[in-house]
Structure formats: structure tokens, C-alpha cells
Short mmCIF file of C-alpha atoms in Angstrom, two decimals:
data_model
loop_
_atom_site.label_atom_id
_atom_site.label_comp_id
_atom_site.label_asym_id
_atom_site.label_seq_id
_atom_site.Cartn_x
_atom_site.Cartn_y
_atom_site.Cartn_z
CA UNK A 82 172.85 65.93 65.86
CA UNK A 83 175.45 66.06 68.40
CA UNK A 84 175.43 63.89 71.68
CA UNK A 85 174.97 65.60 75.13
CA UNK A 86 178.76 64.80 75.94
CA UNK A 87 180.08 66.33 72.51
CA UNK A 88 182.57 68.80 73.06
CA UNK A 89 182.15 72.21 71.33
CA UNK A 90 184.06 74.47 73.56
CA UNK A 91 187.05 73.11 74.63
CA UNK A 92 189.41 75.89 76.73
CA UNK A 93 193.37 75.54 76.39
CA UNK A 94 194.86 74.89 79.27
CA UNK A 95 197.05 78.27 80.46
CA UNK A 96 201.02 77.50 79.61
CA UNK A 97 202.23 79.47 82.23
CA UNK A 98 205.75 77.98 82.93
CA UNK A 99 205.97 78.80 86.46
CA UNK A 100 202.68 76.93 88.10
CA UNK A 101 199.36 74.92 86.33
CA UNK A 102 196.97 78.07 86.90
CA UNK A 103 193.57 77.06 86.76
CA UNK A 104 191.50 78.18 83.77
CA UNK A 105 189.12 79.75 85.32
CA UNK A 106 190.35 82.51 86.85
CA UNK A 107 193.36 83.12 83.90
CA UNK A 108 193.72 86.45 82.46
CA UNK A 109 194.67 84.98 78.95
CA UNK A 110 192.63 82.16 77.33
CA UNK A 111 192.88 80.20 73.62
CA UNK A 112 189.25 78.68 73.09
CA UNK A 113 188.75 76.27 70.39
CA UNK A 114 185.47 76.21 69.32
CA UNK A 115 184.08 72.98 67.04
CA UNK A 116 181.51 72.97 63.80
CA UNK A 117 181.79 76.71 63.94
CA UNK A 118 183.13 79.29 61.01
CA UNK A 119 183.01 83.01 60.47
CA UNK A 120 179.39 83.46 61.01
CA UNK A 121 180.03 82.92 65.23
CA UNK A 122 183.54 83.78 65.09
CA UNK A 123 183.54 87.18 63.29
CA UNK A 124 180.44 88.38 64.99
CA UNK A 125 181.10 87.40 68.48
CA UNK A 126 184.89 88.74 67.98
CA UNK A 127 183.53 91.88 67.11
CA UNK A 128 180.89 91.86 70.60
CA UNK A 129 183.96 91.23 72.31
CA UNK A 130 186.39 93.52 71.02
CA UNK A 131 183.90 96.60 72.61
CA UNK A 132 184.66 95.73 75.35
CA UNK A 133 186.86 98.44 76.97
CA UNK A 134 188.63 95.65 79.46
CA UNK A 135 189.84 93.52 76.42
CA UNK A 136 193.17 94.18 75.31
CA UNK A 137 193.26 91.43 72.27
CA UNK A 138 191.04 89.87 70.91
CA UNK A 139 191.14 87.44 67.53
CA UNK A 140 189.74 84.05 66.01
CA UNK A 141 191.24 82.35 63.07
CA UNK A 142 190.33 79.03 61.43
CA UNK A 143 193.18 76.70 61.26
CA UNK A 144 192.81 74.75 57.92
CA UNK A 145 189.26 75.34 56.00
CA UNK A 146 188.60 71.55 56.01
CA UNK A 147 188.27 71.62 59.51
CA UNK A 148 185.30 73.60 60.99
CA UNK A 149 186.89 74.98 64.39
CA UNK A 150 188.30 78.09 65.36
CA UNK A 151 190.70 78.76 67.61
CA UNK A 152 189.40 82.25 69.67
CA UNK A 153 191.63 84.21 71.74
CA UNK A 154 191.03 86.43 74.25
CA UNK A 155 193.79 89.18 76.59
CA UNK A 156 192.64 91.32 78.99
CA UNK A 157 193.83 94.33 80.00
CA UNK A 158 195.88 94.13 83.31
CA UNK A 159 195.05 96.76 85.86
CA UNK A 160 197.45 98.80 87.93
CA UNK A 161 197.27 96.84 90.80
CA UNK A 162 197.29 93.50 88.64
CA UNK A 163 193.93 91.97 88.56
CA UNK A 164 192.81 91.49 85.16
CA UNK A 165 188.88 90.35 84.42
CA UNK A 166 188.71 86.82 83.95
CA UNK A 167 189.48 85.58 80.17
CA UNK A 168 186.04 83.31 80.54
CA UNK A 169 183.96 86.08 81.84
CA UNK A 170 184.80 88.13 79.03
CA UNK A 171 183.95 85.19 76.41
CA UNK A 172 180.57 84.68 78.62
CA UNK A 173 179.66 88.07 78.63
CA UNK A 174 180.07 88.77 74.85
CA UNK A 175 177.87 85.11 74.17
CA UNK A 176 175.48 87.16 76.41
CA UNK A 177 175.75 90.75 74.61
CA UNK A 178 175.73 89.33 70.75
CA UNK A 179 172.91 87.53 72.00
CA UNK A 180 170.62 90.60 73.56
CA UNK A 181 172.02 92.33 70.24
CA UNK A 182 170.41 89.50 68.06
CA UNK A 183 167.08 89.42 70.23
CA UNK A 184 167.00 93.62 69.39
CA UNK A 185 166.77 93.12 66.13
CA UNK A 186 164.30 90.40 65.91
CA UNK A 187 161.95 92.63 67.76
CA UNK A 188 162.25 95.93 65.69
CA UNK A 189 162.22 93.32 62.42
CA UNK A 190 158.75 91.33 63.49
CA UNK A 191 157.58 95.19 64.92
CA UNK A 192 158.51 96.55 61.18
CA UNK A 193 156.75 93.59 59.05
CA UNK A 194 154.11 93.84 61.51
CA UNK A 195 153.35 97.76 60.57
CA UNK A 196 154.38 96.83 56.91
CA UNK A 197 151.48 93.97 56.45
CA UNK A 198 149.21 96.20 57.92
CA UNK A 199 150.14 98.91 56.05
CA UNK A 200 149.08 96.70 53.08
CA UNK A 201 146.46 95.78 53.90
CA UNK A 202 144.48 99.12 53.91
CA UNK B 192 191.66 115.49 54.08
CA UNK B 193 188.89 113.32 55.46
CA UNK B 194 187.51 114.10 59.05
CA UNK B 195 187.87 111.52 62.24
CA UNK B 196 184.13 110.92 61.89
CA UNK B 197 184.18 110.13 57.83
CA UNK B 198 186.87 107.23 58.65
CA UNK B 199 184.71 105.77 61.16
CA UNK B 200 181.65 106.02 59.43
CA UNK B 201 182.43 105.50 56.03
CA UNK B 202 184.07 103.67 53.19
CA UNK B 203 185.65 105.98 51.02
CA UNK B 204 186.04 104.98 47.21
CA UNK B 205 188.84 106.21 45.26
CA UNK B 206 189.78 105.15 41.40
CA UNK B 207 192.49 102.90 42.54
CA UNK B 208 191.41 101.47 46.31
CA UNK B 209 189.11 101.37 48.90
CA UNK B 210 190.29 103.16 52.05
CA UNK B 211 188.52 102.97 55.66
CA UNK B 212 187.15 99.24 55.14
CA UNK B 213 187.22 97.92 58.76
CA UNK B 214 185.33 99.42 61.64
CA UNK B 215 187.68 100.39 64.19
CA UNK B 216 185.44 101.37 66.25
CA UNK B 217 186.37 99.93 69.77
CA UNK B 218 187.67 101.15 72.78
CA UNK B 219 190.28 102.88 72.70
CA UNK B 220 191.29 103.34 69.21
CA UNK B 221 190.02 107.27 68.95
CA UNK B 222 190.68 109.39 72.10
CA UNK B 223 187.41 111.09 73.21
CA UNK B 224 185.38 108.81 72.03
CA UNK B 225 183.65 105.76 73.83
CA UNK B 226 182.99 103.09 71.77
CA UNK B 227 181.96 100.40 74.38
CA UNK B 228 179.35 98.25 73.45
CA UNK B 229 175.79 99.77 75.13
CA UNK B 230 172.80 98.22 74.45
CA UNK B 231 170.17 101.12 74.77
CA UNK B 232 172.03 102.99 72.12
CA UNK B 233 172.14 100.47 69.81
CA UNK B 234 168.47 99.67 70.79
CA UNK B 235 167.69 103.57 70.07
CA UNK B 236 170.10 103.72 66.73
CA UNK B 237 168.71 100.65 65.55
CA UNK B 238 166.55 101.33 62.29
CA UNK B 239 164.84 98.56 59.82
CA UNK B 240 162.85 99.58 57.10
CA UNK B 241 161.15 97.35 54.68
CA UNK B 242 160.75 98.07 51.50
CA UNK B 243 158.72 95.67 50.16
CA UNK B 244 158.20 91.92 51.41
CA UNK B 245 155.70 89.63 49.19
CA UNK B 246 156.01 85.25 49.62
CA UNK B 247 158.76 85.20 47.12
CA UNK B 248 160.86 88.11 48.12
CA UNK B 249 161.97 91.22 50.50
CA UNK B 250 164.32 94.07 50.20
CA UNK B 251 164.92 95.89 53.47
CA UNK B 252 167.49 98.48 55.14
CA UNK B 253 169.04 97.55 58.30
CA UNK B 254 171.11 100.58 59.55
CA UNK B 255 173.20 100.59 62.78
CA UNK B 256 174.15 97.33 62.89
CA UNK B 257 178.33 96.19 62.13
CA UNK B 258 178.96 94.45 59.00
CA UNK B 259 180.19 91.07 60.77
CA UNK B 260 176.50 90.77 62.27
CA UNK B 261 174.91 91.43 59.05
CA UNK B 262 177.37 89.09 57.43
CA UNK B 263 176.33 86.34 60.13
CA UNK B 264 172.47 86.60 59.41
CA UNK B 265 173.54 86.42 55.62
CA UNK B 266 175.70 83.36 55.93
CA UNK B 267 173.29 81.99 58.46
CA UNK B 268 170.32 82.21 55.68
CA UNK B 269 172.45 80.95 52.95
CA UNK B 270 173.90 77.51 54.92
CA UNK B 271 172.70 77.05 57.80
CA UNK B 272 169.12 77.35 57.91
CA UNK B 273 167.31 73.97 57.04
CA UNK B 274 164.96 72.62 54.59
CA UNK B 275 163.54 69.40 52.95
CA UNK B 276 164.95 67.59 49.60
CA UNK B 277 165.25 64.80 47.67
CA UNK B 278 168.52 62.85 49.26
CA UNK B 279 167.51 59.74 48.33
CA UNK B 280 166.78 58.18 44.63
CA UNK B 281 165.44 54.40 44.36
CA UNK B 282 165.40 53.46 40.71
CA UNK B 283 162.63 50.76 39.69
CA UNK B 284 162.95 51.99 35.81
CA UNK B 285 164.79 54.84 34.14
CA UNK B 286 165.30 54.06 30.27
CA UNK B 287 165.29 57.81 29.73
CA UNK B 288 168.20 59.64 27.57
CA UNK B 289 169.68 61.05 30.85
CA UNK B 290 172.40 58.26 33.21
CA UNK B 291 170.79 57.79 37.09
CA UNK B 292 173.06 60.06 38.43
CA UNK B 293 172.20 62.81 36.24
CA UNK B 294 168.45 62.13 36.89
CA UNK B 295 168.91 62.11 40.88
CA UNK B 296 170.94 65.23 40.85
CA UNK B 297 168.19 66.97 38.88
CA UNK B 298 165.43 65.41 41.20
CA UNK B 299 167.66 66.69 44.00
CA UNK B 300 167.60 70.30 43.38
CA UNK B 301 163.77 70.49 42.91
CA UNK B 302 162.72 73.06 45.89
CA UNK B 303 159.85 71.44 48.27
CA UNK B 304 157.02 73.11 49.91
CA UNK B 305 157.55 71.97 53.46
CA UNK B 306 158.04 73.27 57.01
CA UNK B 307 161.62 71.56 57.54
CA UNK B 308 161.05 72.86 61.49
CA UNK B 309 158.22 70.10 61.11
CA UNK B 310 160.69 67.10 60.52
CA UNK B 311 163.70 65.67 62.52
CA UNK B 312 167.56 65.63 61.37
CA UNK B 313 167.82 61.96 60.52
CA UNK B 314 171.34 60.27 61.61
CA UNK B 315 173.55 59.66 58.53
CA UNK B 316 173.46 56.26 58.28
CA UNK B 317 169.90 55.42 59.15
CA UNK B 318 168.18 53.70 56.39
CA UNK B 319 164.30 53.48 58.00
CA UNK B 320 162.02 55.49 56.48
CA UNK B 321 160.08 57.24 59.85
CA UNK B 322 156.98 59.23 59.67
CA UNK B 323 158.93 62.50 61.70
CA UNK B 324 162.17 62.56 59.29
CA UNK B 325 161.14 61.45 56.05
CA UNK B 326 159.13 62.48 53.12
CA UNK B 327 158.26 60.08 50.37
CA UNK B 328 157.15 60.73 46.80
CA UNK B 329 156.18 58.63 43.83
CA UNK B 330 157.51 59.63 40.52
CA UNK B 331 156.22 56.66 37.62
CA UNK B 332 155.61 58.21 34.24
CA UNK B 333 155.44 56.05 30.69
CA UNK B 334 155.35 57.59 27.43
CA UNK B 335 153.32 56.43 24.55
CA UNK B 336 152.34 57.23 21.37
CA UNK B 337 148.81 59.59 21.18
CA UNK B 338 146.68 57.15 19.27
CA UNK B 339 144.66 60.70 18.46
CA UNK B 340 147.44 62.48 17.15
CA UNK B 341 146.47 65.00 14.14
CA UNK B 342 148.66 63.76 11.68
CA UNK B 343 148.85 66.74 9.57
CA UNK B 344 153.02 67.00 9.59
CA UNK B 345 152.85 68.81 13.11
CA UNK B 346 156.35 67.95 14.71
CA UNK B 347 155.24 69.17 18.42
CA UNK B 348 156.52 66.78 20.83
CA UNK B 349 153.15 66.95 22.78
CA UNK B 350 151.02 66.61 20.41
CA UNK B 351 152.21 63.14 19.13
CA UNK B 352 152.78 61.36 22.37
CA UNK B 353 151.70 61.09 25.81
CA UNK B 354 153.72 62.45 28.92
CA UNK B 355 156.64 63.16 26.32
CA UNK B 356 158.25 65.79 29.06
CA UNK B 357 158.08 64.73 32.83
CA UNK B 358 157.43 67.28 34.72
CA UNK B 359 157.16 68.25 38.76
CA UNK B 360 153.34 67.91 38.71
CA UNK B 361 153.69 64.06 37.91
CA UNK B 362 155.47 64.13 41.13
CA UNK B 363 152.78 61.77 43.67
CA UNK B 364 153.05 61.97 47.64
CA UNK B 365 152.59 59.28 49.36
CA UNK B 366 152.06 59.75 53.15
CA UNK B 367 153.65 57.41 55.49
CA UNK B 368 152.90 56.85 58.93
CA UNK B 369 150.30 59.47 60.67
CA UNK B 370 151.55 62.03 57.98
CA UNK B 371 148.20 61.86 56.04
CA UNK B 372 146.47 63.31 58.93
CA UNK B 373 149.42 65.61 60.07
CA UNK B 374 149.79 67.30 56.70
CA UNK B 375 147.63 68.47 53.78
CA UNK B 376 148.35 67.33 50.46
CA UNK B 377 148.24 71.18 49.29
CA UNK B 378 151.44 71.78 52.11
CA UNK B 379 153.56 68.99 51.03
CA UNK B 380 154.86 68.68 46.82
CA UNK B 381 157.04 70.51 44.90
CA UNK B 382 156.83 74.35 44.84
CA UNK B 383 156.66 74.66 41.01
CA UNK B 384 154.70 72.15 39.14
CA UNK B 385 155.82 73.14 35.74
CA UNK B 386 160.16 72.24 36.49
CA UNK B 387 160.87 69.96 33.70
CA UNK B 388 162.61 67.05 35.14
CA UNK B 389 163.23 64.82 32.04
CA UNK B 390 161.79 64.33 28.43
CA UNK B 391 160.40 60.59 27.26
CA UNK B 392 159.71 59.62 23.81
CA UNK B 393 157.56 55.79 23.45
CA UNK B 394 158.87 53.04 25.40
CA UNK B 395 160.73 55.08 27.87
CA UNK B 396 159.72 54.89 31.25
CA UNK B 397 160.79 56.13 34.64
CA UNK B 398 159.50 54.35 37.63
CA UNK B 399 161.13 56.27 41.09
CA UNK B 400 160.77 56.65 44.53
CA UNK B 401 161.88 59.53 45.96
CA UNK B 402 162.99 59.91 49.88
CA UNK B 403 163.39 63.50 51.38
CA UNK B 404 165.20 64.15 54.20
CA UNK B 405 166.20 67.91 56.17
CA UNK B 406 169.44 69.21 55.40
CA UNK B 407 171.58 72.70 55.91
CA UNK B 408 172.88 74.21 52.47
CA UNK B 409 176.33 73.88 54.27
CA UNK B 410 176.07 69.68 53.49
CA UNK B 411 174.47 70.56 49.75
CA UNK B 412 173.57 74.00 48.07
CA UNK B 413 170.26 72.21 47.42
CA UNK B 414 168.84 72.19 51.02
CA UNK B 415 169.47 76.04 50.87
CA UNK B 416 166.04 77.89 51.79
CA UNK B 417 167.20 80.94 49.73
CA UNK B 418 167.84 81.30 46.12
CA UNK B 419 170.54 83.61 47.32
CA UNK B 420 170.45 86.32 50.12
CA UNK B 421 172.56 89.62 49.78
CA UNK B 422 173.26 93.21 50.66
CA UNK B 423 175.27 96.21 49.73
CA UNK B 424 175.86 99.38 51.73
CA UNK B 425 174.20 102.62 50.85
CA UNK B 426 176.29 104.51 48.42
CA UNK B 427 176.52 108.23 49.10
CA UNK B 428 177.80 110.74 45.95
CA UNK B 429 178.98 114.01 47.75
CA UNK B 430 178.84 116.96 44.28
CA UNK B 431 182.38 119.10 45.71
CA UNK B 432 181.70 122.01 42.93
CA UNK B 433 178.21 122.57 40.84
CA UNK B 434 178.43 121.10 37.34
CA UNK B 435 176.23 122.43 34.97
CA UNK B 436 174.66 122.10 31.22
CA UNK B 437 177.09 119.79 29.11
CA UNK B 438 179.20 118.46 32.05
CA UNK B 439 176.48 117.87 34.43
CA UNK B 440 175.08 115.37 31.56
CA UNK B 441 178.25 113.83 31.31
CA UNK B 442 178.09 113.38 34.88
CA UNK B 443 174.89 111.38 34.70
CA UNK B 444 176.21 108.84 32.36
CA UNK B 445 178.96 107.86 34.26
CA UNK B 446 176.19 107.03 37.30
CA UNK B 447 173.51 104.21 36.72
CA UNK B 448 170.42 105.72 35.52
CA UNK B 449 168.30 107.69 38.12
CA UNK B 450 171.23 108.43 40.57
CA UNK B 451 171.85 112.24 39.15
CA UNK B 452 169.14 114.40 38.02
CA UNK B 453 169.29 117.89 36.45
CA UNK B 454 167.67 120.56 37.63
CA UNK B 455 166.74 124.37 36.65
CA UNK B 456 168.67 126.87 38.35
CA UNK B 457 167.85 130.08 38.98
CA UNK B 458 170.22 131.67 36.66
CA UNK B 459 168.56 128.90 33.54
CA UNK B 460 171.58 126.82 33.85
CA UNK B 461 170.88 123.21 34.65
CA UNK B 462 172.81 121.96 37.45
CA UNK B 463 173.60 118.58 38.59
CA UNK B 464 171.74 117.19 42.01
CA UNK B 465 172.30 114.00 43.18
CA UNK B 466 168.75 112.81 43.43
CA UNK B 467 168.81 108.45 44.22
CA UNK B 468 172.00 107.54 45.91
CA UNK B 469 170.64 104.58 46.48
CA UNK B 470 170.10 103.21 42.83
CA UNK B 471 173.71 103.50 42.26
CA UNK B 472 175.94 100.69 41.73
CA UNK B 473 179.18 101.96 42.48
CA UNK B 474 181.26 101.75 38.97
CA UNK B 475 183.12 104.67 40.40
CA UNK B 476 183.12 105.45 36.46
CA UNK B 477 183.35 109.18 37.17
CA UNK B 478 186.32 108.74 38.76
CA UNK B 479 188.12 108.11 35.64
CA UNK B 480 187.28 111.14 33.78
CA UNK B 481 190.01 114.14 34.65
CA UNK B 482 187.09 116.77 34.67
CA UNK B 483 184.92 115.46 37.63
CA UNK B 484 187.57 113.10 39.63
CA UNK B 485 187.98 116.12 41.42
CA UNK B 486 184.42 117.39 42.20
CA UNK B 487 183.27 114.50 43.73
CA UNK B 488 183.43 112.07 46.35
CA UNK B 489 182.02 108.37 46.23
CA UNK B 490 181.76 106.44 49.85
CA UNK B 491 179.87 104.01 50.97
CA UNK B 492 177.80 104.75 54.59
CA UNK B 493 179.35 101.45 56.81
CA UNK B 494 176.41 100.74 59.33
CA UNK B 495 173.61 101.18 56.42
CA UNK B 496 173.01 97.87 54.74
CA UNK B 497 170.47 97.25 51.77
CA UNK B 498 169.11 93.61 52.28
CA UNK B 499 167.62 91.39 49.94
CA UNK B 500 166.71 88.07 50.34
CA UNK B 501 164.93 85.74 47.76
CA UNK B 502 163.14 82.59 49.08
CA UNK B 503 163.16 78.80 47.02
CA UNK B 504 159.26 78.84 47.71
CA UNK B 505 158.98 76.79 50.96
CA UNK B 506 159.34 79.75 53.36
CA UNK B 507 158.24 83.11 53.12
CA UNK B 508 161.37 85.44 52.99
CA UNK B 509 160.61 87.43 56.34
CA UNK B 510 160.46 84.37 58.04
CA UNK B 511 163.68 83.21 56.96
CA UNK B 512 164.98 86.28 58.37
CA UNK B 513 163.54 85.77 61.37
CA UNK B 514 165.09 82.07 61.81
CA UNK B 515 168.46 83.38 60.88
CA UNK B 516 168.15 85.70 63.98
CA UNK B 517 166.96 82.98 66.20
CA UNK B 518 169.66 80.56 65.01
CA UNK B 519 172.47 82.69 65.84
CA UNK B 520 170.74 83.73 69.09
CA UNK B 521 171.13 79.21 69.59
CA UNK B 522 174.68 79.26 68.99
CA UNK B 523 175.14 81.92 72.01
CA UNK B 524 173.08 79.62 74.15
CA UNK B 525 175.05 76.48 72.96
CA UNK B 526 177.96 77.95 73.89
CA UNK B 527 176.62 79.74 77.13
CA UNK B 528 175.29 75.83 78.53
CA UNK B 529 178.81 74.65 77.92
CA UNK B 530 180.39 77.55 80.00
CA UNK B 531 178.02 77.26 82.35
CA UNK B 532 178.16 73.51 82.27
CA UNK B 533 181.75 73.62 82.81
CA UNK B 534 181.70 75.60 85.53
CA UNK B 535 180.07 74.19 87.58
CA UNK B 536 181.88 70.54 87.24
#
């Protein structure tokens, strides 16, 4: 089990050459996320990619021995410059494949609710 | 020439390839159509229909969903999910035919009847045997000659000695801790008492003690909950032309048996309907005679998944489903605390 100060996210600090931007605010973020493989990566890279501000978005697994990906994520710059937040983006698709997951459970334990009964009689 | 909405929708199967086999549908990609991700039309598109669903199996359609969330509950079920198993092998006696190592690995993939949610992950090297991580089992079992053997030239194994095959059943719990009270001795053994673990002949003996501990199938295929979960998309067999009398039989060969059927026409030819896409198997076998590559069209529907999922015997299969769900659902939320975590500092 991993300790409370285990790093699984860790977020790549922004090479912009001309100033250290903060990361939290960047437009353009590498995440590299540990002891996690397709199952997060593809799903959640397909949450995000629906999202109409996201101009890339891609995960790939560096070597297969290790278990992290490395996640990327480019949003789309508006005319007047701003761009949504890299991070938000990531936090918001964690939320959406999440209220995705939770619609499923319900219409599953709804179905094999009706099913069981449906048996029964 | 395939339509905007068959490329999105479907994977279309030719002789030689597959052709549409990613979704591409995200923003942006077709004009005129909005493809962002929203939740009440998913909610409302959304469609799961059991089957059937018994304690050993389920097959069920999920349609609406993308293949890399199905995929996710899939891999989730297969690795990820956890159960109890023999890890551990102590060795008192074993003058059987088969080495220790063979023996353990066979005790190993014996499947367990219990609730793995029940127990704790124990750290990897902890040695203590705790009442909240641990399961132990006595396995002793001597064979002997049967002093009351008929002796009338019958070779069976079983009838001339006593416990000549060893078999799950001999398996013993032994409770440690406040287990006895926390568990019944019906919840806690081997699923199947007739796995044959080893066969004795006299003056072999096997004298174990066998520690369980939870594990994910991702460390060993033998702390897998499932004996395998798996889907396929629908097929869908689209008839161009009719075909009729001698070809339309032809036709039915080349598809698994059930897909076409023939029926009467009104002129008393018997034409070819497709009648159970869904039993087909997708040889694409018709596609390689010259007379019908033509008159159909094979595809596979991209959101409409067939699921089946088989259970080891610990945990019903629709609650394996379920867990899959919620354990992805985790990973969001381990991910979300560290964001939010972060953030803050």
C-alpha cells in the first residue's frame, strides 16, 4: 500500500526558455503518472480528448517494465491568448470519466436489479 | 462509398483489412457535428441489458459506451481486482512423486471462497501471521494400504488404498485470531472440493501449512477473481442484393450456424434473411467467395459491446462488475486528492 507522501502525480515543470512559469496556470503540461497503465491512461485520454478546448492530447508508457505514463495535455489558445489551464483540463476529465463510471454503475445495479426480479417470478 | 455516419459508427470488415477502427469522434474532427463530451446524453444513450447472470457467470450488452472504457472495466476485472490465495507453502512432509515447487504452484492456483474486501493487503516482507490479512489452512494427508481391499485383481487406485489422490476437500481451516467468530466455516475453503491436488500411494505423506494472503492478478494470474472476462462488438451483416435457392444456402455456410435463415418468398423462391447477427463470429468467410463479396457488407457496430465475464467461484460475476466500476471510479479520486492536494500547498 502506498504511504501518504508517495508521489503518483508528479507535473513537469513548463520548459519555457524565456521565464520559470508556474505550473499552475501553464497552457501546456507533461504529467507523469506512477503504478498506472492503459486501463487509466487510455480511458481518461479519451474523457479528455472531448473536450472541445483541448488541442492535443496523448499518454504513452515509456518502457513496459516500468508502470508510469507520461500524459500530455495542449490547449487550444484563444484569439486574444488565454488558453484554459493544462491542470484544469486534467482535473476536469478525472471528474467527467468519473461521473461517466458512476452512470454506469447505476443503470448496471438498476438492470440486475429488474433482472433478479424478473427471475424470480 | 461509405457515409460520414458509417465511419463514425462502425467498423467496416473487408477480406483484406479492417477500416474505421478508432473513434474519432471528438471535437472538431467532423464539421457540423458536436462531439463534446455531455453527460445527459450519454446518461440517456446509455443501454445495459443482461442476458443472463447466475453465481458462476453473466453475459450482458453494454451499448453507448467507447471501447477504451469498456477496455478499462475489462482490464480492471482481469488484474486489478483482488482476491485471496495460497502465497505461502510451509513444508513439514512431502514424499509425494511431485518436487515442492511443483506442489506449491499447484496449491497456489486453487481458487478460495473468500471476501478478499474482508482482509488487508499485507506489506511484502511481513512474516506475522495476523487475524485481518491472513488465512491459514491445514493440508496433512497419509496414504495407506486398505486392509479391506477386495482382492479380486481390481487395479482401481481407490479401492486398494486409503487417501491415494489428495484432493481440495482434505484441505482443513484453521481460524486464527477472532476469525472463528468473524467467519463461518461454510464462507472460508476452497471453492471446489473435488480439484485433485496430488496422488499418494503407501508411505507417502504430505504434511502442509498453507498461508493465504490478498493479491491483484497483476502480481500473479492466480489472485485473478475471473477465469477470464471478455467482449466482442455486435456484428451487423447488411444482404446488398437478395440471394435466393442454391446461393442463399451457400450463403449460410459461410456464416456460423443461426446467423442466416431462409425464408419463403412470395414468388416460392427462398430468399436469404439475416436472422441472428449476433451469433456470428466474424470469419468474414463470405468474403472470399467471388459470388457474394459483392452483395454484402460485414461491420462491426463500435459503441455495442457483448460482455461476458466468468467468475473463479469466490465472487458472484455481477459483483465483480460492479467493483471494476468502483475501482476505476478510486483511481479518479486518487488522482483528484493529489491535484487538489497540490494545490493548495
Amino acid at each position: 500500500m502506498q504511504s501518504n507522501d508517495y508521489i503518483k502525480l508528479q507535473v513537469c515543470p513548463v520548459d519555457d526558455s524565456t521565464s520559470s512559469k508556474s505550473t499552475v496556470g501553464a497552457a501546456n503540461l507533461s504529467f507523469i503518472i506512477r503504478d498506472e497503465d492503459h486501463t487509466l491512461g487510455n480511458s481518461l485520454r479519451y474523457v479528455i480528448m472531448k473536450n472541445p478546448a483541448v488541442d492535443f492530447c496523448g499518454y504513452t508508457i515509456p518502457h513496459p517494465s516500468e508502470s508510469k505514463i507520461n500524459f500530455r495535455i495542449q490547449s487550444k489558445v484563444n484569439e486574444d491568448s488565454t488558453a484554459v489551464p493544462a491542470l484544469d483540463i486534467f482535473r476536469q476529465g478525472l471528474v467527467d470519466l468519473k461521473q461517466m463510471c458512476s452512470i454506469v454503475l447505476e443503470k448496471y445495479e438498476e438492470n440486475v436489479k429488474n433482472f433478479k426480479e424478473m427471475e424470480t417470478n | 462509398m461509405t457515409s460520414i455516419n458509417d465511419i463514425r459508427t462502425k467498423i467496416k470488415l473487408e477480406d483484406t483489412e479492417l477500416l474505421n477502427t478508432t473513434s474519432t469522434n471528438f471535437p472538431g474532427n467532423y464539421p457540423g457535428y458536436d462531439d463534446r463530451l455531455n453527460l445527459e446524453e450519454f446518461k440517456k444513450k446509455l443501454q445495459i441489458q443482461i442476458l443472463n447472470l447466475n453465481d458462476t457467470t453473466t453475459e450482458f450488452d453494454i451499448i453507448g459506451t467507447d471501447a477504451s472504457i469498456t477496455n478499462a472495466f475489462r482490464r480492471i476485472l482481469i488484474a486489478e481486482l483482488p482476491s485471496m490465495a495460497i502465497e505461502k507453502v510451509h513444508i513439514t512432509e512431502n514424499s509425494s512423486v511431485l518436487p515442492d515447487d511443483v506442489l506449491a504452484h499447484r496449491l497456489g492456483l486453487i481458487p478460495l471462497r473468500a471476501d478478499a474486501r474482508l482482509f488487508v493487503d499485507k506489506a511484502p516482507g511481513d512474516t506475522r501471521e495476523c487475524e485481518e490479512d491472513t488465512l491459514i489452512f491445514k493440508l496433512k494427508v497419509i496414504c495407506k494400504k486398505n486392509p479391506k481391499a477386495i482382492a479380486d485383481g481390481n487395479d482401481d487406485p481407490k479401492n486398494l488404498y486409503i487417501n491415494s489422490s489428495v484432493y481440495t476437500e482434505h484441505m482443513e481451516w484453521i481460524p486464527i485470531g477472532n476469525q472463528a467468530t468473524k467467519y463461518k466455516v461454510e464462507d472460508i475453503g476452497p471453492v471446489f472440493n473435488d480439484i485433485l491436488i496430488v496422488k499418494l500411494r503407501p508411505g507417502q505423506e504430505i504434511d502442509l501449512k498453507l498461508v493465504c494472503h490478498k493479491g491483484i492478478g497483476r502480481d500473479h494470474a492466480k489472485f485473478s477473481p475471473v477465469c477470464t472476462a471478455s467482449y466482442r462488438l455486435m456484428p451487423e451483416i447488411i444482404l446488398k442484393e437478395p440471394i435466393y435457392d442454391q446461393d442463399a444456402e451457400e450463403l449460410q455456410k459461410c456464416f456460423t450456424q443461426g446467423v442466416i435463415e431462409l425464408e419463403d418468398d412470395k414468388n416460392g423462391r427462398r430468399r436469404a434473411v439475416v436472422a441472428k447477427p449476433r451469433l456470428d463470429m466474424c470469419s468474414r468467410e463470405a468474403l472470399r467467395h467471388p459470388e457474394f463479396k459483392d452483395c454484402i457488407e460485414l461491420n462491426k457496430i463500435r459503441d455495442h459491446f457483448i460482455f461476458s465475464i466468468e467468475s473463479a467461484g469466490a465472487v458472484p460475476p455481477d459483483q465483480l462488475f460492479i467493483d471494476a466500476i468502483k475501482l476505476l471510479m478510486s483511481k479518479c479520486d486518487r488522482l483528484l486528492q493529489e491535484i487538489d492536494g497540490n494545490t493548495n500547498n
